[in-house]
Short mmCIF file of C-alpha atoms and ligand atoms in Angstrom, two decimals:
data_model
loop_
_atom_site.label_atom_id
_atom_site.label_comp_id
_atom_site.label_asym_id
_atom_site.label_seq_id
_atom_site.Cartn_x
_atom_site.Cartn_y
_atom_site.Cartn_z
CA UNK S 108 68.23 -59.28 360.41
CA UNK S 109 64.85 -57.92 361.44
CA UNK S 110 61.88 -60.46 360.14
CA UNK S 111 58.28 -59.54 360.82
CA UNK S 112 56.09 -61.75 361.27
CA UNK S 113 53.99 -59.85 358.63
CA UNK S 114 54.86 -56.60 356.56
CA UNK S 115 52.07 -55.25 355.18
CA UNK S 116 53.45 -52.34 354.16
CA UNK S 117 55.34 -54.17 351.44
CA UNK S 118 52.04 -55.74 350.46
CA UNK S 119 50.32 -52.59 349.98
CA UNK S 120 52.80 -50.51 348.84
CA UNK S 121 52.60 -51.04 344.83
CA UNK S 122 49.54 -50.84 345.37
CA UNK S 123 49.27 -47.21 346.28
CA UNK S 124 47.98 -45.76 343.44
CA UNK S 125 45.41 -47.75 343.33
CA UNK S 126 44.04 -47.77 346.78
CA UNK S 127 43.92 -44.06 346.02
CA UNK S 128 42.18 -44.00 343.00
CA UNK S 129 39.76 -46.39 344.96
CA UNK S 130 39.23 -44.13 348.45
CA UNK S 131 38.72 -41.16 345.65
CA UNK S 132 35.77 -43.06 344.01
CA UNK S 133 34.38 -43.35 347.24
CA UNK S 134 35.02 -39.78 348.31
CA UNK S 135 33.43 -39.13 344.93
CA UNK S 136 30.37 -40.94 345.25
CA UNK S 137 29.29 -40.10 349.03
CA UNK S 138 28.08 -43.69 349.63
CA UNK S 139 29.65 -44.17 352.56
CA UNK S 140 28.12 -47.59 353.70
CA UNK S 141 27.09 -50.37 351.79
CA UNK S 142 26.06 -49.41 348.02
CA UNK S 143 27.71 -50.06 344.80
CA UNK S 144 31.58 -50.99 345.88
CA UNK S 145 30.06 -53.59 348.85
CA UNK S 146 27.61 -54.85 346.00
CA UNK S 147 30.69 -55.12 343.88
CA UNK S 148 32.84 -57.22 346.27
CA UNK S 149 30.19 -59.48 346.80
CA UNK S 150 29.86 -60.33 343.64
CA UNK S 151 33.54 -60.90 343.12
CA UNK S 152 34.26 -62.91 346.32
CA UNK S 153 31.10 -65.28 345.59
CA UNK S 154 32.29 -65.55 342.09
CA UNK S 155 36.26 -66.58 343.29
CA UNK S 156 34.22 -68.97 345.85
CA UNK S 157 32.08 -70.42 342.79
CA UNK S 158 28.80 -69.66 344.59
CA UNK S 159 25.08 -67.22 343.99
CA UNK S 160 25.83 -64.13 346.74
CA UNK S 161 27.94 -62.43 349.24
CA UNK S 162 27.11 -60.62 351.53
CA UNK S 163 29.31 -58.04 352.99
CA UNK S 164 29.11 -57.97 356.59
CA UNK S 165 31.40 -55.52 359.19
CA UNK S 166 33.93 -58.76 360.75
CA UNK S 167 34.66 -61.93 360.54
CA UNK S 168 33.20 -62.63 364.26
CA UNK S 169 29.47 -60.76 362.72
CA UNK S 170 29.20 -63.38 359.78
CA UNK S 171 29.70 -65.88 362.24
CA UNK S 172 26.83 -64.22 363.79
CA UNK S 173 24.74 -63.59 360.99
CA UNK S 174 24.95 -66.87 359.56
CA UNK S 175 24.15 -68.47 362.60
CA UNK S 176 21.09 -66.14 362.94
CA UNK S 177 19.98 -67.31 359.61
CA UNK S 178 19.59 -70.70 360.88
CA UNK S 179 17.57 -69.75 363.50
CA UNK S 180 20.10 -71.01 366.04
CA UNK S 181 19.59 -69.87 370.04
CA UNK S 182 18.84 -71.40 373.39
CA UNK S 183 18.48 -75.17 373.83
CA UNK S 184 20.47 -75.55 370.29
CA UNK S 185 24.18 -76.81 370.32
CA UNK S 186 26.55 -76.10 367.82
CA UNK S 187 29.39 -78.51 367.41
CA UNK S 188 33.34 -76.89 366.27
CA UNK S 189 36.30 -77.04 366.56
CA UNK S 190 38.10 -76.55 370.51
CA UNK S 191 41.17 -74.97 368.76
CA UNK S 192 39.79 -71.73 367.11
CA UNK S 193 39.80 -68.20 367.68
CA UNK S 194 37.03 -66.80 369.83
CA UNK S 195 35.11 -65.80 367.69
CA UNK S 196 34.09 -69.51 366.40
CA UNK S 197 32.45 -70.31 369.41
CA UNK S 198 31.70 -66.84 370.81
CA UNK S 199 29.06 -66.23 368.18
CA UNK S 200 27.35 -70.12 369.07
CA UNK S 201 27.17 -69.01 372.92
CA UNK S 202 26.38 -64.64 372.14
CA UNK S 203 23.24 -66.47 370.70
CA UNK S 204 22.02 -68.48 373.87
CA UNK S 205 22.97 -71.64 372.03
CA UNK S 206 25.97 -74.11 373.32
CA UNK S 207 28.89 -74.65 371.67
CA UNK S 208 30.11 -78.24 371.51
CA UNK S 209 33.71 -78.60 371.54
CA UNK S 210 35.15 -81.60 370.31
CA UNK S 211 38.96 -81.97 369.26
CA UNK S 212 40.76 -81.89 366.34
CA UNK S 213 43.59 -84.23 364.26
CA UNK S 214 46.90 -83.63 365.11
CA UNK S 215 48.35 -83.67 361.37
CA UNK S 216 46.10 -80.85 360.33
CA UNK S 217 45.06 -78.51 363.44
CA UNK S 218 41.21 -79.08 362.17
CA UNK S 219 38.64 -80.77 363.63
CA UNK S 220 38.83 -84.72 363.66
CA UNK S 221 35.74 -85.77 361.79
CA UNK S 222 34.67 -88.21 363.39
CA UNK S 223 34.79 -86.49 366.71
CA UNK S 224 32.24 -84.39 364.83
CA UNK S 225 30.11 -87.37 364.04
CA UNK S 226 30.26 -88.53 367.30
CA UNK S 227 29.17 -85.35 369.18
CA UNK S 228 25.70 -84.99 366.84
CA UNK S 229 22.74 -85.31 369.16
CA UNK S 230 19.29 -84.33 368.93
CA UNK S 231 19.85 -80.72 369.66
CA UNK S 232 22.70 -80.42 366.84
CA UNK S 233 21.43 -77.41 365.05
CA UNK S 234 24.76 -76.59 362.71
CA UNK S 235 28.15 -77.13 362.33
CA UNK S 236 31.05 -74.92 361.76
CA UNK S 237 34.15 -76.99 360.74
CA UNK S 238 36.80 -74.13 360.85
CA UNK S 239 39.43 -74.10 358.03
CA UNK S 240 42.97 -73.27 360.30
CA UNK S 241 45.94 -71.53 359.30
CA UNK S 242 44.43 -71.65 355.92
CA UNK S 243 44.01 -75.61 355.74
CA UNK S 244 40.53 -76.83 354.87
CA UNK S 245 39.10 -79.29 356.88
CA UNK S 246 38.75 -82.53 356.19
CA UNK S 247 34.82 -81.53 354.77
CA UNK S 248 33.66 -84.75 353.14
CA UNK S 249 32.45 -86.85 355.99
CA UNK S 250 31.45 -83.73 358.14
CA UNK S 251 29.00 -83.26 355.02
CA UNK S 252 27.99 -86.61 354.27
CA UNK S 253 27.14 -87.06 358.53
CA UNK S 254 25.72 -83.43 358.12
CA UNK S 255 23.32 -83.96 355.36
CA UNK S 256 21.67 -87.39 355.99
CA UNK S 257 20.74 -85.75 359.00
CA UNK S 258 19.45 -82.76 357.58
CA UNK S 259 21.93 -80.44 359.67
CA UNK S 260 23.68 -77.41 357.91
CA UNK S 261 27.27 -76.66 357.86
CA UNK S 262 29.12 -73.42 358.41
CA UNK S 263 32.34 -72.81 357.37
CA UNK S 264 34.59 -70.68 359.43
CA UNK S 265 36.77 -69.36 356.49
CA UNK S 266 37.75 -66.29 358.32
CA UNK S 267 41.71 -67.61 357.70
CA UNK S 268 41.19 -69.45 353.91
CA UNK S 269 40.35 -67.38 351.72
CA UNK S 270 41.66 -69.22 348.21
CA UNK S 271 42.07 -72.16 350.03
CA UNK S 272 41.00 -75.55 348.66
CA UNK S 273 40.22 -78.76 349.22
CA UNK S 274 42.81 -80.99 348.16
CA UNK S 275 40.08 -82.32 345.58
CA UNK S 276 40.05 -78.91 344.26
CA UNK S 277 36.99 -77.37 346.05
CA UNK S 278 37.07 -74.08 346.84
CA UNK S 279 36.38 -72.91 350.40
CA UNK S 280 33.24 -71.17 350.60
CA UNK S 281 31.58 -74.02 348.29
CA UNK S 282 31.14 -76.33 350.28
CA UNK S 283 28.75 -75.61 353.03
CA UNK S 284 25.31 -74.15 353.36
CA UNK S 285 27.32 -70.23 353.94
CA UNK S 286 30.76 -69.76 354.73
CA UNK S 287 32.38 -66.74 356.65
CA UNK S 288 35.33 -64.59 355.86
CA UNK S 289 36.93 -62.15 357.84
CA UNK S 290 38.76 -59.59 356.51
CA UNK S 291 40.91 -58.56 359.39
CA UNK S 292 43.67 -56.73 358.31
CA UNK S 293 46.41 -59.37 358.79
CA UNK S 294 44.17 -61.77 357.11
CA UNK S 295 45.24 -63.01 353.27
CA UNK S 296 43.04 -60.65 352.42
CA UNK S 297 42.66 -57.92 354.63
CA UNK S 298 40.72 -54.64 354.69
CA UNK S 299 42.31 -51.04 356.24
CA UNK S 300 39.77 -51.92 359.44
CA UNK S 301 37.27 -54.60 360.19
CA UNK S 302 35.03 -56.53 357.81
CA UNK S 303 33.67 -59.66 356.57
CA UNK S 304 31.46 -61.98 354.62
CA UNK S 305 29.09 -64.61 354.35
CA UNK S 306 28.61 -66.54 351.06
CA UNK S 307 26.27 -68.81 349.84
CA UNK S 308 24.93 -70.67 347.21
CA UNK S 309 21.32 -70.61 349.22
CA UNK S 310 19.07 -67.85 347.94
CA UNK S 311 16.79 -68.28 350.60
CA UNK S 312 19.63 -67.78 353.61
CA UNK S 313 21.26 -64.92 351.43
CA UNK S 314 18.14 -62.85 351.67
CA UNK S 315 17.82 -64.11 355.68
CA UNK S 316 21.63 -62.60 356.04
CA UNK S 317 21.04 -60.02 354.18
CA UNK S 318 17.88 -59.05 355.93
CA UNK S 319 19.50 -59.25 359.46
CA UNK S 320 22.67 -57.17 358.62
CA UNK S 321 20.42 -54.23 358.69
CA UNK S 322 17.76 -54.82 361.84
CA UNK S 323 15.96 -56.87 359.79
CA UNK S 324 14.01 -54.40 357.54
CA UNK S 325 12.77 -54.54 354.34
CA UNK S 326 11.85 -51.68 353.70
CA UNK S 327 14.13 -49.47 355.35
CA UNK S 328 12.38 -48.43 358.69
CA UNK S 329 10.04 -51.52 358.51
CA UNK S 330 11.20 -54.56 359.88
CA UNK S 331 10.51 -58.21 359.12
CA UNK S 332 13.07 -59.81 361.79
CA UNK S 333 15.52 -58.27 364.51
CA UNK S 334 18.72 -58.32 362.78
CA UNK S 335 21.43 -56.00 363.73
CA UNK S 336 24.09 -53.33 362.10
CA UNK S 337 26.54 -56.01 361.04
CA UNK S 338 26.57 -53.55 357.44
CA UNK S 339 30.14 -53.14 355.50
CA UNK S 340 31.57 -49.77 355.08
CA UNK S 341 32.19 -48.65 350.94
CA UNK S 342 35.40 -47.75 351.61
CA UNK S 343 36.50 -51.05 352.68
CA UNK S 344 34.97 -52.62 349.98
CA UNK S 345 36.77 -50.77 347.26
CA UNK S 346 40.05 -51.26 348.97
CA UNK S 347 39.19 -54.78 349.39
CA UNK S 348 38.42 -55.23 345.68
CA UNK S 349 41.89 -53.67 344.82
CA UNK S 350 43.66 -56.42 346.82
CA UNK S 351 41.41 -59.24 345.53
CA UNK S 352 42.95 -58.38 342.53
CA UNK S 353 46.08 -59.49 343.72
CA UNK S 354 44.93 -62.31 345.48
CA UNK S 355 46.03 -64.93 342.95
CA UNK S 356 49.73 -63.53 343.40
CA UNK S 357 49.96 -63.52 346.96
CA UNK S 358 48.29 -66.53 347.78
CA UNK S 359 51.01 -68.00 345.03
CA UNK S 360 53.66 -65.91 347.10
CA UNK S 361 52.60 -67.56 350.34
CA UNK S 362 52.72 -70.89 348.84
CA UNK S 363 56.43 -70.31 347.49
CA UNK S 364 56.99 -69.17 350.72
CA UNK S 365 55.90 -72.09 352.30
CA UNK S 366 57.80 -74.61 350.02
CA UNK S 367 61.42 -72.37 350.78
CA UNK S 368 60.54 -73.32 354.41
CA UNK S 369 60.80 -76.80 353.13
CA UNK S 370 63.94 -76.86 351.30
CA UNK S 371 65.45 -74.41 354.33
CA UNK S 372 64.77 -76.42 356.95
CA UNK S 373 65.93 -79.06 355.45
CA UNK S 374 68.95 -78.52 355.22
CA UNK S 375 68.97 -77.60 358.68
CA UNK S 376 67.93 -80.88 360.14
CA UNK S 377 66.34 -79.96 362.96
CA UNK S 378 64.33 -82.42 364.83
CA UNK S 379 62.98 -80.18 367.23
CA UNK S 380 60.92 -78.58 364.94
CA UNK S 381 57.65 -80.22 362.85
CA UNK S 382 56.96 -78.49 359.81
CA UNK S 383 52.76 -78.34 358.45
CA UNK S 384 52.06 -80.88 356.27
CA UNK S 385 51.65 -79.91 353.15
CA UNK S 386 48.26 -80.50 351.06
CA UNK S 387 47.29 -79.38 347.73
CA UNK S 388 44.93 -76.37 348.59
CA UNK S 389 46.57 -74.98 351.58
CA UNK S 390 46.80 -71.19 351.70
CA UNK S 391 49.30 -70.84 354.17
CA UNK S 392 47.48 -67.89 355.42
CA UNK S 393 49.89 -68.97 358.51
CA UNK S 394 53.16 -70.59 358.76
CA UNK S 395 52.81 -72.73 362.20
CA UNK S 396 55.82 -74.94 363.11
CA UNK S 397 55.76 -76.99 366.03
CA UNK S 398 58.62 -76.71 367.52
CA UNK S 399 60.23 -78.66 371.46
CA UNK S 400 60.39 -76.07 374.16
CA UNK S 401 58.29 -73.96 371.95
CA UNK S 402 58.08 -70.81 375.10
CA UNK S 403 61.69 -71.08 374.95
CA UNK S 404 62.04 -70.74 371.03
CA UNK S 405 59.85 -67.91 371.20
CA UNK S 406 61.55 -66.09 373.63
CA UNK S 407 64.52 -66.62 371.51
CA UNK S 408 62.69 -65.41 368.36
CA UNK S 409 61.76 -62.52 370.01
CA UNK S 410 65.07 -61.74 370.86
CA UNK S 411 66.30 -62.15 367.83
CA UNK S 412 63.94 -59.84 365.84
CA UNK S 413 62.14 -62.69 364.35
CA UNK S 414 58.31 -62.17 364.56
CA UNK S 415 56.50 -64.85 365.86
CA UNK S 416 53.03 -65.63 367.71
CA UNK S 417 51.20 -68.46 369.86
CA UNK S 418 47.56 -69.38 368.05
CA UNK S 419 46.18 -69.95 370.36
CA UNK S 420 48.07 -70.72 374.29
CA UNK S 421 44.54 -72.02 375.37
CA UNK S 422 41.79 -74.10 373.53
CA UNK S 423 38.35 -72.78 373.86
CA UNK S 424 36.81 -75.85 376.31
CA UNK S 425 39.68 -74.88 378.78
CA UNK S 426 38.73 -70.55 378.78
CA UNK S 427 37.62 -69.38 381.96
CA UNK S 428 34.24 -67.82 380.20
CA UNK S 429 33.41 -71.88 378.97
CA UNK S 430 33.91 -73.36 382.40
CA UNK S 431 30.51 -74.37 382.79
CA UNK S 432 30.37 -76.72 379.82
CA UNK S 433 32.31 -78.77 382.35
CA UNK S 434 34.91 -79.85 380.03
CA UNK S 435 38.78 -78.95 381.47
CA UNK S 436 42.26 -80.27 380.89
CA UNK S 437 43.06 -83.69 379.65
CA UNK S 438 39.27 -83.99 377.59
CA UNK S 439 40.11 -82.91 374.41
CA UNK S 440 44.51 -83.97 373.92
CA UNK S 441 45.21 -83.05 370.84
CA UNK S 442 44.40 -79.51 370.83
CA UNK S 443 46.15 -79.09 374.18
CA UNK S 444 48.96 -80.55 372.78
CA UNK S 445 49.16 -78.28 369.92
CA UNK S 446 48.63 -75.15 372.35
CA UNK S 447 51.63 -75.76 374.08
CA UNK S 448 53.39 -76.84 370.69
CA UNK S 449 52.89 -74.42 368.01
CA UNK S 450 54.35 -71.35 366.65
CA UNK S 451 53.47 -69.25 363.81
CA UNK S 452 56.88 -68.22 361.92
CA UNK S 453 56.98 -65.09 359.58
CA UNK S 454 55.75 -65.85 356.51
CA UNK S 455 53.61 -63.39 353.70
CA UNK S 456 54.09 -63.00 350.16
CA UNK S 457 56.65 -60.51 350.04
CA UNK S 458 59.34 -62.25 352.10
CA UNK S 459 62.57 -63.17 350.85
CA UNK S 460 64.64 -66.02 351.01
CA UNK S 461 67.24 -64.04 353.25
CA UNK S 462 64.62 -63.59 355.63
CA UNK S 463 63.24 -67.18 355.95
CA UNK S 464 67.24 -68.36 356.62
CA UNK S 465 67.56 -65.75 358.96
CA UNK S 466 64.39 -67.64 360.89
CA UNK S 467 65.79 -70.74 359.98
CA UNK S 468 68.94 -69.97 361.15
CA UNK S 469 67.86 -68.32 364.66
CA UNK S 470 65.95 -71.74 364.92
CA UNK S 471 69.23 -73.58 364.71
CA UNK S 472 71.13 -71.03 367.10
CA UNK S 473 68.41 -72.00 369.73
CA UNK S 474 68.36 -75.93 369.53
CA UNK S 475 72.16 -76.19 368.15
CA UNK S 476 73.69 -73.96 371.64
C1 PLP G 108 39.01 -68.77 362.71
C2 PLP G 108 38.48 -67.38 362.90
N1 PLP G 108 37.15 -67.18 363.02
C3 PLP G 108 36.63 -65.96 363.15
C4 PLP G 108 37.43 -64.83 363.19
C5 PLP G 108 36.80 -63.50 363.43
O1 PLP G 108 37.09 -62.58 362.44
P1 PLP G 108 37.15 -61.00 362.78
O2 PLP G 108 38.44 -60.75 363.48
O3 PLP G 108 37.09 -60.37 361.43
O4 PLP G 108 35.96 -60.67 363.60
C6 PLP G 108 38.81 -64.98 363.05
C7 PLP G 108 39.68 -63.79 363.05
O5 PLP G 108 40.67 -63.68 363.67
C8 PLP G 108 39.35 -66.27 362.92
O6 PLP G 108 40.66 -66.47 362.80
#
């Protein structure tokens, strides 16, 4: 049996209709960027996050961006996350002329150990972005506590939790000063292109982002600041406010999802594979296993029919482009370790429980032959 890693077509297809009825409004109304439907999503996804404004931005990597603008943040000014990201985390620190500071992260949840946090804060710490992986939320409370007696903001790099929580029932995108999104298309929520957003509870850093998404002027042709075109499209918005509709069910998908893992793999025994932990919040906006002679298992996979990915081979301190922090292999374990460990297994909210044994079984064909 054929398992994708993701089908989004058999997310999207009961929604048809709607998504129609949607891409007509905007065909309707000729507001082609920004407007009403990017007004409207903002005010839905700050309201789901339980925080003042949103503000739609065009990716996941721009919010990053644009937040990090709003604090001001370029050269001389470090930036301490997480080594075992996507680009994007630390791409946005360094685009700015600031340096990112990598430190590593717990083994148990993918995200960045705490205290390593506390322990890389210097003088020249001028934010924090604790990313929330695979839809887990980072362990936030001492980050914050460290964070605010020393007056330094926190970003939260959200672009994969959406709906996730705290396991003491905080919502991502509460919790820090602003918090990014991404709505990539394979994301738990994903647009029909690129897109993002920043939310925030801050009205002063609202306006800031707000301002910069669109070169900084207020009014249009006279500018305050030197922002950029990080602006939203309509159309994505009032697609994206279709699925957020939905987002309750899918996330609740995922998690059932995630639990029939559980009970499958169980059964199976296999010791050559480590399950994620589970905590109360997790969005499971990725299933990653890790699994012994994980290049193997993935070849096998592949082979199989059984979607699969590696995120990420590499951690960031070890990229080529982040040689000259002078950090390398054998500095930061843990996420090394979990490079050459993990494997994200097909999971979304629409898969049945015939396709997660058919993954579960191609597992056991691998380790059991
Ligand atoms: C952790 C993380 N941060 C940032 C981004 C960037 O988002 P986008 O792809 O929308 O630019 C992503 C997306 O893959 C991500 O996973």
């Amino acid at each position: 049996m054929k398992v994708p890693l993701l089908d989004l077509a058999a997310h999207h297809r009961p929604l048809r209709d709607q998504f129609q009825e949607a891409f007509d409004r905007v065909l309707d109304a000729e507001h082609y960027i920004l407007g009403p439907e990017v007004q409207a999503l903002e005010a839905e996804v700050a309201a789901r996050c339980g925080v003042g404004y949103g503000i739609g931005v065009s990716s996941g990597s721009d919010a990053l961006i644009v937040a990090l603008m709003a604090l001001g943040v370029g050269p001389g000014d470090e930036v301490i996350t997480s080594t075992y990201t996507f680009f994007a985390t630390a791409g946005a620190i360094s685009r700015l002329g600031a340096t990112p500071v990598f430190v590593d992260i717990e083994a148990h949840s993918f995200n960045l150990d705490p205290q390593a946090v506390i322990d890389a804060i210097g003088p020249r710490t001028k934010a924090i972005i604790p990313v929330h992986l695979f839809g887990r939320c980072a362990d936030m409370d001492d980050i914050i506590r460290a964070a605010d007696e020393r007056g330094i903001p926190v970003i939260e790099d959200a672009a994969q939790a959406i709906g996730a929580e705290t396991p003491d029932g905080r919502v991502a995108g509460s919790v820090g000063a602003m918090t990014c999104f991404s709505f990539f298309p394979s994301k738990s929520l994903g647009g029909f292109g690129d897109g993002g957003m920043v939310v925030s509870d801050d009205e002063d850093l609202a306006d800031k982002v707000r301002l910069l998404r669109g070169h900084g002027a207020r009014p249009k042709y006279f500018h305050k600041i030197v922002g950029g075109n990080f602006r939203l499209d309509a159309l994505q918005a009032a697609l994206l406010r279709v699925k957020l509709k939905h987002l309750g069910t899918a996330l609740a998908g995922r998690s059932a999802a995630a639990q029939r893992y559980r009970a499958l793999f169980g059964n199976s025994s296999l010791d050559a594979i480590e399950l994620p932990q589970h905590v109360q919040g997790h969005s499971y906006a990725l299933f990653v296993i890790r699994a012994q002679r994980r290049d193997e298992l993935q070849k096998h996979l592949s082979a199989r029919d059984i979607g699969n990915a590696i995120y990420y081979p590499l951690p960031l301190h070890e990229q080529e482009c982040f040689a000259d922090l002078g950090l390398g292999a054998g500095d930061l374990p843990h996420a090394e370790k979990a490079a050459s460990e993990t494997l994200a297994i097909p999971l979304f909210p629409e898969i049945t429980e015939a396709q997660q044994q058919a993954v579960v079984d191609a597992c056991e064909e691998f380790y059991n032959s």
